Short mmCIF file of C-alpha atoms and ligand atoms in Angstrom, two decimals:
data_model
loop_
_atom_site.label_atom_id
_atom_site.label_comp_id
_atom_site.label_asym_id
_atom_site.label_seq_id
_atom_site.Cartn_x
_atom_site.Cartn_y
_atom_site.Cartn_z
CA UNK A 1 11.01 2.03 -15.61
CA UNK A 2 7.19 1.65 -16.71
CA UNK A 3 3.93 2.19 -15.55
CA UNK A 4 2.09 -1.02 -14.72
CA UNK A 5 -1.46 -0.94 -14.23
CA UNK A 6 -2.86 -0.93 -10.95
CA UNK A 7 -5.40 -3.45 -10.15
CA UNK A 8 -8.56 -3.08 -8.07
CA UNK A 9 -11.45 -4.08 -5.99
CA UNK A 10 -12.95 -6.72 -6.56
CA UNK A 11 -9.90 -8.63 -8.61
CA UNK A 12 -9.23 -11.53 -5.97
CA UNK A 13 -5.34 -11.19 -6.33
CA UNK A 14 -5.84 -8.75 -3.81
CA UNK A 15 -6.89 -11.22 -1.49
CA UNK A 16 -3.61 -12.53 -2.29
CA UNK A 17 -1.11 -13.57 0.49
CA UNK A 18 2.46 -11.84 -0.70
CA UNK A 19 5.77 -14.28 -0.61
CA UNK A 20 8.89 -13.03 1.09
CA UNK A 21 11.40 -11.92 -1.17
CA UNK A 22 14.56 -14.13 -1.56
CA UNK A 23 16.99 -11.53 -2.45
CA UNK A 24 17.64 -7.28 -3.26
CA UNK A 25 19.37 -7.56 -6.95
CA UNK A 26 18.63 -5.69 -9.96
CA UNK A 27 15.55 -7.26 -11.08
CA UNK A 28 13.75 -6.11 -7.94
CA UNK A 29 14.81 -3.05 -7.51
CA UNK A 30 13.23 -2.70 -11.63
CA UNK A 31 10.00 -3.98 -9.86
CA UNK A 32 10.75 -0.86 -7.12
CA UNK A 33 11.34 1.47 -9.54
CA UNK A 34 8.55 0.66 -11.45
CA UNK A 35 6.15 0.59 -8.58
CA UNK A 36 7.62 4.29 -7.61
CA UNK A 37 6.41 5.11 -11.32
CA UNK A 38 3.17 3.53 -10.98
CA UNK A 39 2.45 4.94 -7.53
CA UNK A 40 3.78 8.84 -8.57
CA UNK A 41 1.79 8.40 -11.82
CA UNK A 42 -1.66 7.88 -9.91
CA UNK A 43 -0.72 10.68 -7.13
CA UNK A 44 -0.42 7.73 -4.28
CA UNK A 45 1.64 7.84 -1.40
CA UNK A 46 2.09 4.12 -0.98
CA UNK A 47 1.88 0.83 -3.06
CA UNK A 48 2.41 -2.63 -2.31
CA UNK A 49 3.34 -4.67 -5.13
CA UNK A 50 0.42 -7.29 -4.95
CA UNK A 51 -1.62 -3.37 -6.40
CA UNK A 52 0.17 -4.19 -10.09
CA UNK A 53 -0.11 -8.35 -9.84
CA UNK A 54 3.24 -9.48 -8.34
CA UNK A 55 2.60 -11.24 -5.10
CA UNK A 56 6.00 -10.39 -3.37
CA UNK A 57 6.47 -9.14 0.02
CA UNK A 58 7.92 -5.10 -1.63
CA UNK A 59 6.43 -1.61 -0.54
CA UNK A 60 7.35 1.69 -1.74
CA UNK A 61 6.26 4.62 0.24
CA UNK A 62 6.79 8.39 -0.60
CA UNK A 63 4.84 10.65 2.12
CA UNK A 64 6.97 14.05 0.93
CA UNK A 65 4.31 16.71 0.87
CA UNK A 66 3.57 18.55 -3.05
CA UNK A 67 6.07 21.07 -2.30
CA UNK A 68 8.74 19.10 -1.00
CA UNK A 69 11.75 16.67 -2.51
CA UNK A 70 10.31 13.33 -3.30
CA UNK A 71 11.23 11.51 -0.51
CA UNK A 72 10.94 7.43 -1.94
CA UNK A 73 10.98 4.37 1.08
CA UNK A 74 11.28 1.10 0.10
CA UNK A 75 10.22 -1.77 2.14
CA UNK A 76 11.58 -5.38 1.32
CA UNK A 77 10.00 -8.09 4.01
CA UNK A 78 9.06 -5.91 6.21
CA UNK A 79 7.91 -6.72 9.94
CA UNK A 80 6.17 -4.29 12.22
CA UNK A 81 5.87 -5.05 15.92
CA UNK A 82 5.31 -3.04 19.21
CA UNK A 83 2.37 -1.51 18.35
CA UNK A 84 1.61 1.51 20.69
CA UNK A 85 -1.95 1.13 22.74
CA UNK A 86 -3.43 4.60 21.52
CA UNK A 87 -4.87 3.87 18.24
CA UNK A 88 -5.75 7.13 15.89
CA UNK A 89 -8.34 7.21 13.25
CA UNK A 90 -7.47 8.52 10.04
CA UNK A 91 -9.25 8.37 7.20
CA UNK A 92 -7.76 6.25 4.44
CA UNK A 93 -7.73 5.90 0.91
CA UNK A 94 -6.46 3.20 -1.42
CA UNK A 95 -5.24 3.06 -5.06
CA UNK A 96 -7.18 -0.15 -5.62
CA UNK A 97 -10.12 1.38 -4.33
CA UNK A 98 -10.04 4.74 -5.69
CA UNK A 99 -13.11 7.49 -5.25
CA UNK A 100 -13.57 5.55 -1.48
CA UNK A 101 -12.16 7.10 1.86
CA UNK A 102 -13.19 5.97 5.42
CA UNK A 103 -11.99 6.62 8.81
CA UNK A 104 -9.58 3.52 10.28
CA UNK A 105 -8.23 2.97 13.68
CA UNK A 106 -4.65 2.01 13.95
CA UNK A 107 -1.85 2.25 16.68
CA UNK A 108 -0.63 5.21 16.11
CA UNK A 109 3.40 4.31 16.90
CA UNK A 110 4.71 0.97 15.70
CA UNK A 111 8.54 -0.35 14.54
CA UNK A 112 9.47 -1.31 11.27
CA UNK A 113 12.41 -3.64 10.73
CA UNK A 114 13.07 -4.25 7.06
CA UNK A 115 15.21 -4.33 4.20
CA UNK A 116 15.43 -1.07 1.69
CA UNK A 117 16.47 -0.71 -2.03
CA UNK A 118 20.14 -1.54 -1.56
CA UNK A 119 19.16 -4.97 0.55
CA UNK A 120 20.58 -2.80 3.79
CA UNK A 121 18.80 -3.74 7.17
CA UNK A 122 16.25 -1.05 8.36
CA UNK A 123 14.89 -0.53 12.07
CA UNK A 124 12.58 2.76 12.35
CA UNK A 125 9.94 3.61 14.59
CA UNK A 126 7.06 4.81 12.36
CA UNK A 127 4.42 7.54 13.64
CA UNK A 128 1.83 9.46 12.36
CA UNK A 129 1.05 9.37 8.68
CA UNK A 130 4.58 6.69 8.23
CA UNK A 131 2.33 4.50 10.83
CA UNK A 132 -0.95 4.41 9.31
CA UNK A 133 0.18 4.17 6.06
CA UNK A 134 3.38 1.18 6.69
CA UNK A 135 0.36 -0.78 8.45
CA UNK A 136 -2.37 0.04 5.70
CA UNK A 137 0.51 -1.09 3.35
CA UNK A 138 1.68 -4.22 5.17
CA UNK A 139 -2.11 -5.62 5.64
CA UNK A 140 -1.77 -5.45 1.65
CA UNK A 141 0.86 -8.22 1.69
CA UNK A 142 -1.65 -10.38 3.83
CA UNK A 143 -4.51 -10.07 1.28
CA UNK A 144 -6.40 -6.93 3.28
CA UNK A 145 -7.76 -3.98 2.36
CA UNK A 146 -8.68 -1.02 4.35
CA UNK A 147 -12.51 -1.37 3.91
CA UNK A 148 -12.10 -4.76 5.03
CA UNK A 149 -12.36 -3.50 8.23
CA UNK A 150 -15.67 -0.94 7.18
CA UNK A 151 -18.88 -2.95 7.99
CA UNK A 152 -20.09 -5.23 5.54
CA UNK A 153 -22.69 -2.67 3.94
CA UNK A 154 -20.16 -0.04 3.29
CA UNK A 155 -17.69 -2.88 1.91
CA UNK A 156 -20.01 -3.55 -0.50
CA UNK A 157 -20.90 -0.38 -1.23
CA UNK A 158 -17.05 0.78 -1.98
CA UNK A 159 -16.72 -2.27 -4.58
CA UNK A 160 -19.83 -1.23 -6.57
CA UNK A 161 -18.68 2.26 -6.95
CA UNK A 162 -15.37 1.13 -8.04
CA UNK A 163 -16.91 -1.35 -10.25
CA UNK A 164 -18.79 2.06 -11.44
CA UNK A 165 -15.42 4.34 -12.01
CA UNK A 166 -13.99 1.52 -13.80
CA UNK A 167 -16.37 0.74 -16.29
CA UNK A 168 -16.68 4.66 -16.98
CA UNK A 169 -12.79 4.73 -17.36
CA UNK A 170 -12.72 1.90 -19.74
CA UNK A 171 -15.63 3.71 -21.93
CA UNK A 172 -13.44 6.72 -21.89
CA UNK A 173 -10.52 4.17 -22.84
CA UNK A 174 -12.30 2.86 -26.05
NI1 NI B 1 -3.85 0.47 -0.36
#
């Protein structure tokens, strides 16, 4: 298990379509576990695995509160479908764009139908915080990012302050 570094806005292998995955054997589940590392590590509740450079269709998911059991999901090709017609705004954050948070509407009910860890078949409906974040997750895998959806002023504005944090951190760094 390692921490891999977590890449961000604007590195274009974000914009990155992810490939489905072929098959759940041991070297994937290392790529889970090290994506559960990488994703504890920077106090996320979601990665997809396009964040640390590997364009495969994987998503690990922990939305266990501080003062409850961790609580890890893993997502292998996942599909959502029957999206409910209330959409909710929540206000979203990204470990790729970190310092940025913005309100997005999604449906706020939708089914996932995936494989987990183990390669077993998954079918769960998803609501609340599990539906914002398996769709803010699974837009990842198609090369989109939550402030894609932000107008194109506060896009911009998002990748020049994380331009900003970055360059600070890397001064820190050296
Ligand atoms: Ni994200």
């Amino acid at each position: 298990m390692a921490i891999r570094e977590i890449r961000t806005v604007p590195d274009p292998i974000l914009k990155e379509v992810s490939q489905p995955v072929e098959k759940v054997d041991d070297d994937l589940r290392a790529l889970m576990d090290d994506m559960l590392d990488t994703m504890y590590a920077a106090d996320g509740i979601g990665l997809a695995a396009i964040q640390i450079g590997v364009p495969k269709r994987v998503i690990v998911m922990d939305l266990a509160k501080p003062d409850e059991e961790p609580a890890p999901k893993f997502f292998v090709n996942p599909v959502l479908s029957d999206p409910s017609d209330t959409l909710q705004p929540y206000e979203e954050g990204c470990l790729s764009v970190p310092t940025v948070f913005d309100e997005v509407e999604r449906p706020d009910r939708i089914r996932v139908q995936s494989m987990d860890y183990d390669g077993n078949q998954v079918d769960e409906i998803a609501e609340g915080m599990y539906a914002v974040c398996i769709q803010h997750e699974m837009d990842h895998l198609e090369g989109v990012l939550f402030i894609d959806y932000l107008s194109r002023l506060k896009r911009n504005r998002a990748v020049q302050k994380v331009k900003k944090v970055e360059k600070a951190k890397d001064k820190d760094a050296a």
